[in-house]
Coordinates of C-alpha atoms and ligand atoms in Angstrom, one line a residue:
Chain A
X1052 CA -41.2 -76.4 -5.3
X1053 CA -42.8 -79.8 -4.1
X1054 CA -40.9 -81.0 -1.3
X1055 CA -38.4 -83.6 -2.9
X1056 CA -39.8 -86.6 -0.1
X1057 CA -43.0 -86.4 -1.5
X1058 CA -41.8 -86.4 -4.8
X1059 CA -39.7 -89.5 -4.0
X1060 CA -42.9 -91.2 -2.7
X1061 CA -45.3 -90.3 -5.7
X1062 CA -42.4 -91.1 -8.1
X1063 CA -42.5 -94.6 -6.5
X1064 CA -46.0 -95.2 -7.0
X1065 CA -46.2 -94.2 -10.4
X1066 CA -43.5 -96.7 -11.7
X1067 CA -42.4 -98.4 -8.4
X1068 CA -39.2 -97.6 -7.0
X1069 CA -35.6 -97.8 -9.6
X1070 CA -35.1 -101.2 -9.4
X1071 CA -31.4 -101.4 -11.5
X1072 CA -30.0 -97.6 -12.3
X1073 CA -28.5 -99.3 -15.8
X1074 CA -31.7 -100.8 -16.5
X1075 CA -34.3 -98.5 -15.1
X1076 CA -33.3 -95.5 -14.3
X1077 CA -35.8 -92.4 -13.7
X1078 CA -34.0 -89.4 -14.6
X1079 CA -36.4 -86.9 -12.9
X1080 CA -36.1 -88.8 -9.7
X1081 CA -34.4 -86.8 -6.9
X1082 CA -31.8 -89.3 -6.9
X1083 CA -30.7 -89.2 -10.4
X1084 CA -29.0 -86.1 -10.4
X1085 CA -27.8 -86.1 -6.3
X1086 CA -25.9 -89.4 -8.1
X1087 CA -25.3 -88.2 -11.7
X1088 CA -21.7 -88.6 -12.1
X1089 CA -21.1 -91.7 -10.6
X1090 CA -24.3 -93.2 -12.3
X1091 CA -23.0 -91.8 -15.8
X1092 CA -19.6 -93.6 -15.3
X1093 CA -20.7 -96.6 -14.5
X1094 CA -23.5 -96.4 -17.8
X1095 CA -20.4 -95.7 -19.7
X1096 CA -18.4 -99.0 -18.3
X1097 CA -21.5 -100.9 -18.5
X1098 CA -24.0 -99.9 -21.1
X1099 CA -23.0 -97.6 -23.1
X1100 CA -26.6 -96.6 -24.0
X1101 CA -29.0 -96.9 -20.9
X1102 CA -32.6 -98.1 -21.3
X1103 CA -35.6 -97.7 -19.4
X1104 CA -39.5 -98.3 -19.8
X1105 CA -40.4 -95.2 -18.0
X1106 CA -41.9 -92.3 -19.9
X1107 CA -43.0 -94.6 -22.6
X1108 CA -39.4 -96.0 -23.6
X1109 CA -36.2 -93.7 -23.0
X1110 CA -33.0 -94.3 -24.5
X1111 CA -29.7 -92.8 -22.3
X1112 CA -26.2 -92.7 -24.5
X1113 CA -23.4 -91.0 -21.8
X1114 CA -20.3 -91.4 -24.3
X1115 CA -19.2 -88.1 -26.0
X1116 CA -19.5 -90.2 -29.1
X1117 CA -22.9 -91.3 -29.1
X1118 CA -23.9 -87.7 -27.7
X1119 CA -22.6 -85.7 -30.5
X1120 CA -23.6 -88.6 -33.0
X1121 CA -27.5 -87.9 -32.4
X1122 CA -27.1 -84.1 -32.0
X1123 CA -26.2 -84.3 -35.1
X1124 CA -28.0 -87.1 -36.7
X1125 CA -31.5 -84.6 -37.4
X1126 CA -32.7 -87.2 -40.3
X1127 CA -33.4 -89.8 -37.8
X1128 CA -34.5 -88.1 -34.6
X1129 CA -36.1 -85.1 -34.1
X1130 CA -36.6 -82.1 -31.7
X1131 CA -40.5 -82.0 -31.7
X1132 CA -39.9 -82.3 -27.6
X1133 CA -37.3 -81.9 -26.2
X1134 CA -38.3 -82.3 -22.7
X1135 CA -38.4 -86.0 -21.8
X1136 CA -42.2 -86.7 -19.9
X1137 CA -45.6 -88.7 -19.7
X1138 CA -46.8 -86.3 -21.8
X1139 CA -45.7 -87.8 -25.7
X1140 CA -46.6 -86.0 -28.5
X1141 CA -49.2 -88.7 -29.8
X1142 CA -50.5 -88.3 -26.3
X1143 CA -51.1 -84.6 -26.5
X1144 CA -53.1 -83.4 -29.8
X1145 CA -52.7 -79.8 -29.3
X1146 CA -48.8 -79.9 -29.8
X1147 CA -47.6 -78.3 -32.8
X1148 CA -46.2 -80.7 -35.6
X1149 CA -42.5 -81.3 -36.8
X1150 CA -40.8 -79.0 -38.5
X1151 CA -42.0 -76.2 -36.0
X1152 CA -43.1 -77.2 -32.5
X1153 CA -44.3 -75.5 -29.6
X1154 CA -41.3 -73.6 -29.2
X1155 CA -39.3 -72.4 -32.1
X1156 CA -36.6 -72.8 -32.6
X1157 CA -35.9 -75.2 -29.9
X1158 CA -38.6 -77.7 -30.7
X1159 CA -38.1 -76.9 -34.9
X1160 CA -36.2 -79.3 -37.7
X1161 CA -34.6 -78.5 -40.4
X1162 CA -35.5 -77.0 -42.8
X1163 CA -37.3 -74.7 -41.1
X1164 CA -35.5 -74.5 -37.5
X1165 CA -32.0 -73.0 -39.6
X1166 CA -34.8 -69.8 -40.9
X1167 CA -36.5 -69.5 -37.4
X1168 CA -33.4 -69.7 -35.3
X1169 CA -31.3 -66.8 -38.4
X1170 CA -34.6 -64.5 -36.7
X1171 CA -33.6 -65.2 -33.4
X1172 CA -29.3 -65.0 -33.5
X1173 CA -28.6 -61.4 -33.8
X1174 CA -30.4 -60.9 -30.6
X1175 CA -28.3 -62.9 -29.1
X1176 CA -24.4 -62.0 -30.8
X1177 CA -21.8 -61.7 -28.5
X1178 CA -21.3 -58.0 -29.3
X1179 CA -25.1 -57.4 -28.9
X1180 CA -25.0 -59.3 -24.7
X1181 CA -21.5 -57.6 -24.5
X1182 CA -23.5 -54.1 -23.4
X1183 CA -25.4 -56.1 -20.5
X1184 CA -22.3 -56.5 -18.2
X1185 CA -23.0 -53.2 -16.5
X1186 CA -26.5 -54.4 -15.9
X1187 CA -25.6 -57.9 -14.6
X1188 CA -23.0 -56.5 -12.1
X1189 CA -26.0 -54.3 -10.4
X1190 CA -27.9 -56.6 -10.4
X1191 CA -25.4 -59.2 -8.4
X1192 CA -24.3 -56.7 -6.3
X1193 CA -28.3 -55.6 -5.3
X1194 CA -28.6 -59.1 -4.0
X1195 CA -25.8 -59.7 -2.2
X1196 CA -26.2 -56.8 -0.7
X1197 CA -29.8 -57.3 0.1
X1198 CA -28.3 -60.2 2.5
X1199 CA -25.4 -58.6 3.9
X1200 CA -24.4 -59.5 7.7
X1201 CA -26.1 -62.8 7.2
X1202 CA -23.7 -65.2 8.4
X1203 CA -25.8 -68.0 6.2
X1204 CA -27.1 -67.4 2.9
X1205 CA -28.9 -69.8 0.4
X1206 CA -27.0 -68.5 -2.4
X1207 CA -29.4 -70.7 -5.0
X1208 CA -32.0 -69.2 -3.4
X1209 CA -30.9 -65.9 -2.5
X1210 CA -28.5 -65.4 -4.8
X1211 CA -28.4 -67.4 -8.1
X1212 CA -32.2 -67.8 -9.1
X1213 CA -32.4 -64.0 -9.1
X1214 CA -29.7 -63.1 -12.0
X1215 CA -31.2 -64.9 -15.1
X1216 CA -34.9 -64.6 -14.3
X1217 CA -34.4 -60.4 -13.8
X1218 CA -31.9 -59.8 -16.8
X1219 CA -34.9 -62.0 -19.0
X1220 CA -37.5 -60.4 -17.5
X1221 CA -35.7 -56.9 -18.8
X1222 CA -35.3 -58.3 -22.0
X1223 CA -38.6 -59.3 -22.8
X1224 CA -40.2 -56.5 -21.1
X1225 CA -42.3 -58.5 -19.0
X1226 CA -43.1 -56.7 -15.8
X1227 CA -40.0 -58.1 -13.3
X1228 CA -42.4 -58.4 -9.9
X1229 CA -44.0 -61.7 -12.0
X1230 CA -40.8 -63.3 -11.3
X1231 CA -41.9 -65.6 -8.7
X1232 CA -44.5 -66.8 -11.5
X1233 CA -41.6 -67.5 -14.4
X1234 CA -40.1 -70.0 -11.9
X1235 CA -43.7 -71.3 -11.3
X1236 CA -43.6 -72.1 -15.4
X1237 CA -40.1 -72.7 -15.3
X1238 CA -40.7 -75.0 -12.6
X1239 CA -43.8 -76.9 -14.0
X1240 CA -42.6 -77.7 -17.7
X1241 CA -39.2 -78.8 -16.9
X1242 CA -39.4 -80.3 -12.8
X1243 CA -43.2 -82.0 -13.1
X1244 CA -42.4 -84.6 -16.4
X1245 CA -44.0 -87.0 -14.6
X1246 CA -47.3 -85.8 -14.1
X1247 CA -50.0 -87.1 -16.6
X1248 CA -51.1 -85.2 -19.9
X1249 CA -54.5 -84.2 -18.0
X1250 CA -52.3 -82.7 -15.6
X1251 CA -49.4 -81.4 -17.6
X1252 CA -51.4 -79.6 -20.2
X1253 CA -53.3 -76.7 -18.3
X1254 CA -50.0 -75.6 -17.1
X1255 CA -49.0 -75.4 -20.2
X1256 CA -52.2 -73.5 -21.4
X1257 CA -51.6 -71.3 -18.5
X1258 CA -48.2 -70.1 -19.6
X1259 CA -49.2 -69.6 -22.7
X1260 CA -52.3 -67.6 -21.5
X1261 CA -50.1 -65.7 -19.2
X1262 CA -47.3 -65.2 -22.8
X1263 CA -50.8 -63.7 -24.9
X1264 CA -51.4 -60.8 -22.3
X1265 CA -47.9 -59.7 -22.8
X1266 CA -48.1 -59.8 -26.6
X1267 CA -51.0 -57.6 -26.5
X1268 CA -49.5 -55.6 -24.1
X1269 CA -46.6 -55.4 -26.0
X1270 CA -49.2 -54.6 -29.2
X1271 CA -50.7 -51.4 -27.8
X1272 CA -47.2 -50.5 -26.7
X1273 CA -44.6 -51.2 -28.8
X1274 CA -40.8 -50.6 -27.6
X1275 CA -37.0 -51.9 -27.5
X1276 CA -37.1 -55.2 -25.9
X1277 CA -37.3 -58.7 -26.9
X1278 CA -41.1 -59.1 -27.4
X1279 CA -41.3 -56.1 -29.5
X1280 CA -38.9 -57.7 -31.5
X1281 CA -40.2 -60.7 -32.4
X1282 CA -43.3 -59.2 -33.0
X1283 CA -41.6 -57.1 -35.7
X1284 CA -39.5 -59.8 -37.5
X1285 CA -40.7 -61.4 -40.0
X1286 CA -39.8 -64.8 -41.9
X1287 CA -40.7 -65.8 -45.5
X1288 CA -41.3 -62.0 -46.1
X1289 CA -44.1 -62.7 -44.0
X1290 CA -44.7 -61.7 -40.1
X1291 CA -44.1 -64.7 -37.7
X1292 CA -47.4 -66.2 -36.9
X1293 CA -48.8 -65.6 -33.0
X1294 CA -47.8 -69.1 -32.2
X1295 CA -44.8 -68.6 -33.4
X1296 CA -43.9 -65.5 -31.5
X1297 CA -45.4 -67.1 -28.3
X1298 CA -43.6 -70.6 -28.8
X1299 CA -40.4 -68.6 -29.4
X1300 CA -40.7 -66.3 -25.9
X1301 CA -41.9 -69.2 -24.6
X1302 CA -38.5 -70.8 -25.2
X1303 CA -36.6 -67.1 -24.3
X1304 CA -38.2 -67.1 -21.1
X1305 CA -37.8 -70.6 -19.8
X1306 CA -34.6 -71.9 -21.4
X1307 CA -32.3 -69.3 -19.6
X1308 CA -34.0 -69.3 -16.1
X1309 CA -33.2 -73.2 -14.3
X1310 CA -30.3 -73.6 -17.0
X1311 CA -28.0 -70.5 -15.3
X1312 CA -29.1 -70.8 -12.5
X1313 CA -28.0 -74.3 -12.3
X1314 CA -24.6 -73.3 -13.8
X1315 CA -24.2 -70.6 -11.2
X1316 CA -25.1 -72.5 -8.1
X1317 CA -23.2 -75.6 -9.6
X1318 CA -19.8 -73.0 -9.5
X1319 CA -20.9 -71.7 -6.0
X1320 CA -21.4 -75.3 -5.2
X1321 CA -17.6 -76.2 -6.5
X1322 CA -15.4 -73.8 -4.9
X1323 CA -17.7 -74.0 -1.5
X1324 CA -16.4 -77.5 -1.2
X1325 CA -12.8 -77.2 -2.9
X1326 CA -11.4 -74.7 -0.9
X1327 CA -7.8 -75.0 -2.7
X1328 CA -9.7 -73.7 -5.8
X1329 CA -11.0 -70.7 -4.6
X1330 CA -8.3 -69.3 -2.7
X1331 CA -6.3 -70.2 -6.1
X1332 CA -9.3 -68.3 -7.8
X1333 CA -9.3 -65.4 -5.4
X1334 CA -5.6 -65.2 -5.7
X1335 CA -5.3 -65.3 -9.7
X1336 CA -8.2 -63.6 -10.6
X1337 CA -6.7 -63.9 -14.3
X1338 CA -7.3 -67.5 -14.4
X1339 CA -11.6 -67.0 -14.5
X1340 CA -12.2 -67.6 -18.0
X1341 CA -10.5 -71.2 -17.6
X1342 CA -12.2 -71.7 -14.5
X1343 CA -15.7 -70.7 -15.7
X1344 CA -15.4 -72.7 -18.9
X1345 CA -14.1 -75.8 -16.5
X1346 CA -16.9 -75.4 -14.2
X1347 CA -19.3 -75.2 -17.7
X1348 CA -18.0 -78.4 -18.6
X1349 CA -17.3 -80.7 -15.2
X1350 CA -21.0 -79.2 -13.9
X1351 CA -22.9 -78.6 -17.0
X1352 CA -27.0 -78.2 -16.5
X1353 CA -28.7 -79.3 -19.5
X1354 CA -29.6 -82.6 -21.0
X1355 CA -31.1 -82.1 -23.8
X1356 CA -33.5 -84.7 -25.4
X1357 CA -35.1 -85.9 -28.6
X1358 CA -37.9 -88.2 -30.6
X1359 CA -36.8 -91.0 -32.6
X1360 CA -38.5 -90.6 -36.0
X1361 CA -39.1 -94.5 -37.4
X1362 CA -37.3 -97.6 -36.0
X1363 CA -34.2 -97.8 -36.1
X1364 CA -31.2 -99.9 -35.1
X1365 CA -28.5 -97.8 -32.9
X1366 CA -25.0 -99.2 -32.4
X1367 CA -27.3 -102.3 -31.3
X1368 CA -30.6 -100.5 -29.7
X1369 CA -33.2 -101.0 -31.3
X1370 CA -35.0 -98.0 -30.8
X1371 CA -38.4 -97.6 -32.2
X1372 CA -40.4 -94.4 -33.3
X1373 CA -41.5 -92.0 -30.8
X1374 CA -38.7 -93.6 -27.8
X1375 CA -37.4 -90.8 -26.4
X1376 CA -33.9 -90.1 -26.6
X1377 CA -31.7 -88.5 -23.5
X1378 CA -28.7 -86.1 -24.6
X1379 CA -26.5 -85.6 -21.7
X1380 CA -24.2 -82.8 -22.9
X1381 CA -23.2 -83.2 -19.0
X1382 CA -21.6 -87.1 -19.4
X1383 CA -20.4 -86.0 -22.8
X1384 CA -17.9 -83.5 -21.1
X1385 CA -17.0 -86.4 -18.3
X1386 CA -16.2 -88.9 -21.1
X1387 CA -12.1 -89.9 -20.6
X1388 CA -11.8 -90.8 -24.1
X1389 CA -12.7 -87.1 -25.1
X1390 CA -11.0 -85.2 -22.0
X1391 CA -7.9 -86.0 -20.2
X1392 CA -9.1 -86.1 -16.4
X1393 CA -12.2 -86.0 -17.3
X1394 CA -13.5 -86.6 -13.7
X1395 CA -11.5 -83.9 -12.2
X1396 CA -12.0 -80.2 -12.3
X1397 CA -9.0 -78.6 -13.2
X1398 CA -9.4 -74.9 -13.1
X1399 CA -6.8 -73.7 -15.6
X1400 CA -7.4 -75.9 -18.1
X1401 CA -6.2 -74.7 -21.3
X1402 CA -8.5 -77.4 -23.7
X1403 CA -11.7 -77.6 -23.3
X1404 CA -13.6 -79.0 -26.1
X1405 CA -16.5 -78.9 -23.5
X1406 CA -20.5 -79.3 -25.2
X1407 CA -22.1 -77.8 -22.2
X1408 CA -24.4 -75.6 -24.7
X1409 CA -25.1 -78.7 -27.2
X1410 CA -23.7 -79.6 -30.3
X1411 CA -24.8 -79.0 -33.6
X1412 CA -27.7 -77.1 -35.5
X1413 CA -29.0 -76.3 -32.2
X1414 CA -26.0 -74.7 -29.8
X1415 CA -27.9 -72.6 -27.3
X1416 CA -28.9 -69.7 -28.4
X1417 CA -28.2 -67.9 -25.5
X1418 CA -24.9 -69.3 -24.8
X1419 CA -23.1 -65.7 -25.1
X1420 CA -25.7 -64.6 -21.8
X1421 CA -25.0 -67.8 -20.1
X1422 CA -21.1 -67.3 -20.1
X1423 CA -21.9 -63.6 -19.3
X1424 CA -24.7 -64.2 -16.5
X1425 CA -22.4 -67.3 -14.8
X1426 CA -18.5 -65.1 -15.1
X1427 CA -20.2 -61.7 -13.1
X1428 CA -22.3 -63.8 -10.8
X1429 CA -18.8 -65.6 -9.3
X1430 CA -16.7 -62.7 -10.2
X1431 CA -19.1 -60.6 -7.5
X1432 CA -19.8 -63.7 -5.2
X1433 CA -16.4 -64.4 -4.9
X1434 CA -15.2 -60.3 -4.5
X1435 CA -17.9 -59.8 -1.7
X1436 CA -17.0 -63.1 0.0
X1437 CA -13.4 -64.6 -0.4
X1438 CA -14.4 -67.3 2.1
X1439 CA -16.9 -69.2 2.8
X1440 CA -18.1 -73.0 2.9
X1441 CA -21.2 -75.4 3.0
X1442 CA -23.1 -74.7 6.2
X1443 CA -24.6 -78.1 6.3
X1444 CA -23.9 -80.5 3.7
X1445 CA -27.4 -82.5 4.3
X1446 CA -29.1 -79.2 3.2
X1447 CA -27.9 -79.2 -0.5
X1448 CA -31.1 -80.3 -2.5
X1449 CA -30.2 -80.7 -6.2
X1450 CA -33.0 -80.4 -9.0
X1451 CA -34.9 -83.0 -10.4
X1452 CA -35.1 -83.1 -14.3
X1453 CA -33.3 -82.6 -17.2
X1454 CA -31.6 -79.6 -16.1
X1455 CA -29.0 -80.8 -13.0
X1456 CA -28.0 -77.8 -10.4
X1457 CA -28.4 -77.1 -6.8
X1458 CA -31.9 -75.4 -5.8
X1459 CA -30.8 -75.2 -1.9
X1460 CA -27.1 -74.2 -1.2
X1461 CA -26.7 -72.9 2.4
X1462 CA -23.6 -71.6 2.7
X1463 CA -21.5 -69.7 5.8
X1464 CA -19.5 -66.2 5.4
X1465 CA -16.6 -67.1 7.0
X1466 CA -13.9 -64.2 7.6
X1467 CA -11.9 -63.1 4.9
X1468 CA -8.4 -65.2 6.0
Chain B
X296 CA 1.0 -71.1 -40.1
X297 CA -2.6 -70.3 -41.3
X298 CA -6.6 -70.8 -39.7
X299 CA -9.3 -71.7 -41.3
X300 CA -13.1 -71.8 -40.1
X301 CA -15.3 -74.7 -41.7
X302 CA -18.4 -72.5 -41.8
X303 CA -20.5 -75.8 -42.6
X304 CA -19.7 -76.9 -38.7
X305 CA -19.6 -73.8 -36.9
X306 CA -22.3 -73.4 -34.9
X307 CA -21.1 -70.4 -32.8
X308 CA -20.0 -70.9 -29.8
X309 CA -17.7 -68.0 -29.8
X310 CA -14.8 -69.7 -28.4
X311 CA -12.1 -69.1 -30.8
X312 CA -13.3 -65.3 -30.7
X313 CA -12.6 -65.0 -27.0
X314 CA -9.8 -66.8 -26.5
X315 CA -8.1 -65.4 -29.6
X316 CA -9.5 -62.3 -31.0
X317 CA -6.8 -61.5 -33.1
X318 CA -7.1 -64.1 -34.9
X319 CA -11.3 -64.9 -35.3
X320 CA -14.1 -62.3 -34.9
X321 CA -18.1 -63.3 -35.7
X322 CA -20.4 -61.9 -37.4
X323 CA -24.1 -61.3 -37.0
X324 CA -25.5 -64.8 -36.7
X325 CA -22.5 -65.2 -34.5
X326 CA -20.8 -67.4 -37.2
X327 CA -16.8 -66.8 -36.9
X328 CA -14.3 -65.8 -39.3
X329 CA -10.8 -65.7 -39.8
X330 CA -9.1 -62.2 -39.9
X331 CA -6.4 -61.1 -42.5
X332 CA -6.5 -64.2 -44.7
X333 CA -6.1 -66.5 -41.8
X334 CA -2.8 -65.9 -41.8
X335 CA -1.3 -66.0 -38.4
X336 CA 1.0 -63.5 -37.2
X337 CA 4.4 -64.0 -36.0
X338 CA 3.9 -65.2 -32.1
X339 CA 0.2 -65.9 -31.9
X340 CA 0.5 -69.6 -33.4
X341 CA 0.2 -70.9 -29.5
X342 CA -3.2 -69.1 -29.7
X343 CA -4.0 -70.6 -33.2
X344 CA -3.5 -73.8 -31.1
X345 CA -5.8 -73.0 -28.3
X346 CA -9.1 -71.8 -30.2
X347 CA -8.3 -75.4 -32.8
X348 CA -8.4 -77.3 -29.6
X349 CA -11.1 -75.5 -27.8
X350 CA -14.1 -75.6 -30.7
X351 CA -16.4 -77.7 -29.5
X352 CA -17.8 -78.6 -33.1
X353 CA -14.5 -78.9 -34.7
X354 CA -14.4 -76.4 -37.0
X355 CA -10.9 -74.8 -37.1
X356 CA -8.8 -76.1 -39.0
X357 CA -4.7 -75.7 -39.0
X358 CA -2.1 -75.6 -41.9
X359 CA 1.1 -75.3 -40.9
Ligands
SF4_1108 S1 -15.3 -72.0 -31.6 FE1 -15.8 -73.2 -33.3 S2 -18.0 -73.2 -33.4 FE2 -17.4 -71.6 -32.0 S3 -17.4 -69.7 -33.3 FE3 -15.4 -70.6 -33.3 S4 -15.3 -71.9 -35.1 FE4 -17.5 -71.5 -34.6

């Protein structure tokens, strides 16, 4: 990853520095997500719908309202992109049309993102992730003991990044020592938004490039994984096109990676700092599914985005086709009129109404792996190391981007009290 | 008391299933529905409660 001081600096002399956060903000600047909260309360008091000239126009609505009223508002915008950068889709020719997209069925409208997306969902049923559990607690347990008797470990680096890029690797059947090179993808579509189109696009060719040598691998040697899969289904009575079946492991491989990750270290993050909770935690084991669906909502990653379709007028914005449209799921789930305490985390919170994985048509597909991946990876932390706090609170270094979690998260083994 | 599941607004999220399994299981696609009628047993109404107020998309729905 770029160090985040030279991203600062290139940041400011591409638009200038953020003059006025209500006004101008940058949501890929470092700052944005070290500051989210506050910055989403204070859009929520002010605004309620943020506006800045960056990226070509984006539009920012942080009331559970407004959130849920776009997500499900598909007539008038639409998920073409759903990543908010320089690069716009007038900007870049070679990126599929609406109702399909470069990714289905992320970047898909209806009609045809409810028939790509019934392909996709019984890969992804609770019952069918249910059977990875045994796998995921391995895997947590290989890593933390791969840095046993360290009395500092980075557990975003050591720890969290691992889990979802290994169990998607598996799924896919993509050969797991590339791993440092999904993060490299992962890394470059969702962390370098503001890099120009003549930039942008090769990496994009590149994954893509890198997606076609596993389909034809995957062609001369057919087996049980996700790839094979896809390659088999079919839509329309007809086989899913290449593009298709790329744009769709495209999607598989990068929408789980920085998302979980971000929801792991986030939770790592929270009772690292909140030491009440996790001796409470430790104590009442019982209470996890509470406190993982509290730490989903209070920390959620992903902001999701969308294209407005023609000009329109919004609750006063006039927002005008092609403005990009932020949805922060994340200041949905801090909104007070939708959650009592909304700005506390309360870890045995028995209503939760929380939209960490969206709303609408297009809930996260892999929402039942998420909850699975994020329980056993503080269920094990937590086990292996009933103590333990931030080692040095200047070295937290949260992502830049849509997707909000911490990507350096020193923290010290302290003895089990 | 009886549940019902608006199957035009649920989009899945499987949380009435976990918290309340007795009373919601999903299918394939993930979609939920109710078991035995939607008629809730004697005793689980608090759970009834729970998975109405923890659907993110609103889609249970309560008669008493
Ligand atoms: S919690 Fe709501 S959206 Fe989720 S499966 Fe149950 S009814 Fe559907």
């Amino acid at each position: 990853m770029a160090d985040i001081k030279d991203l600062e600096t290139y940041f400011n002399e591409v638009y200038g520095p953020v003059a006025d956060w209500m006004t101008d903000f940058d949501h890929a600047n470092p700052a944005y997500n070290e500051n989210a909260h506050a910055l989403w309360d204070e859009m929520r008091d002010k605004c309620p719908v943020a506006h800045t000239t960056r990226y070509g126009g984006t539009w920012l609505p942080v009331t559970h309202e407004y959130v849920s009223e776009i997500a499900y508002d598909t007539d008038r915008f639409t998920s073409r992109s759903v990543v908010v950068s320089r690069m716009k889709p007038s900007l870049a020719p070679d990126m599929p049309p609406a109702p399909i997209g470069t990714a289905p069925p992320i970047s898909s409208d209806p009609p045809f993102h409810h028939d790509a997306r019934r392909v996709m969902l019984p890969a992804f049923a609770p019952k069918k992730i249910a059977a990875w559990e045994g796998d995921v607690r391995a895997l947590c347990n290989e890593l933390l003991d791969s840095v046993a008797g360290q009395e500092v470990i980075d557990a975003a680096v050591d720890y969290a990044q691992h889990i979802p890029v290994n169990v998607i690797a598996r799924m896919l059947g993509f050969p797991l020592e590339d791993s440092d090179l999904f993060r490299k993808f992962v890394h470059d579509v969702l962390e370098g938004v503001d890099e120009p189109v003549h930039v942008r696009q090769p990496k994009f060719d590149r994954l893509f490039d890198y997606i076609s040598v596993q389909i034809e691998e995957h062609q001369a040697n057919p087996r049980e994984d996700l790839t094979s899969f896809l390659l088999n289904a079919t839509i329309y009575d007809q086989p899913l096109s290449m593009r298709h079946v790329a744009g769709s492991i495209v999607l598989l491989l990068l929408a789980g990676i920085d998302t979980t990750w971000s929801a792991i270290g986030s939770s790592i993050w929270h009772l690292a700092t909140t030491p009440a909770d996790r001796e409470r935690l430790v104590r009442e084991p019982e209470l996890m599914p509470t406190a993982i669906e509290e730490f989903l909502r209070a920390y959620a990653p992903v902001t999701m985005a969308r294209l407005v379709k023609e000009d329109i007028d919004f609750h006063g914005c006039p927002m005008k086709a092609e403005d990009w449209v932020l949805l922060p799921f994340p200041a949905a789930n801090r909104d007070p009129k939708e959650f009592a305490d909304a700005d506390k985390v309360i870890i045995d919170r028995e209503e939760n109404r929380h939209s960490a994985f969206g709303l609408g048509i297009h809930r996260c597909m892999g929402s039942n792996l998420a909850r699975l991946e994020l329980t056993i990876a503080v269920e094990e932390f937590l086990k292996r190391y009933p103590n333990f706090e931030l080692s040095d609170t200047a070295g937290v270094k949260w992502s830049n981007g849509q997707i909000r979690g911490p990507r350096k998260l020193p923290v010290r083994i302290l003895p089990n009290k | 008391m009886r549940v019902k599941v608006d199957t035009s607004k649920c989009q899945g999220h499987n949380r009435c299933y976990a918290l309340a399994p007795e009373l919601f299981d999903v299918d394939d696609l993930g979609t939920a529905f109710v078991l035995n009628d939607g008629v809730v047993p004697d005793g689980l109404e608090a759970k009834a409660r729970l998975a109405e107020k923890n659907c993110p998309e609103y889609a249970i729905v309560i008669e008493d």
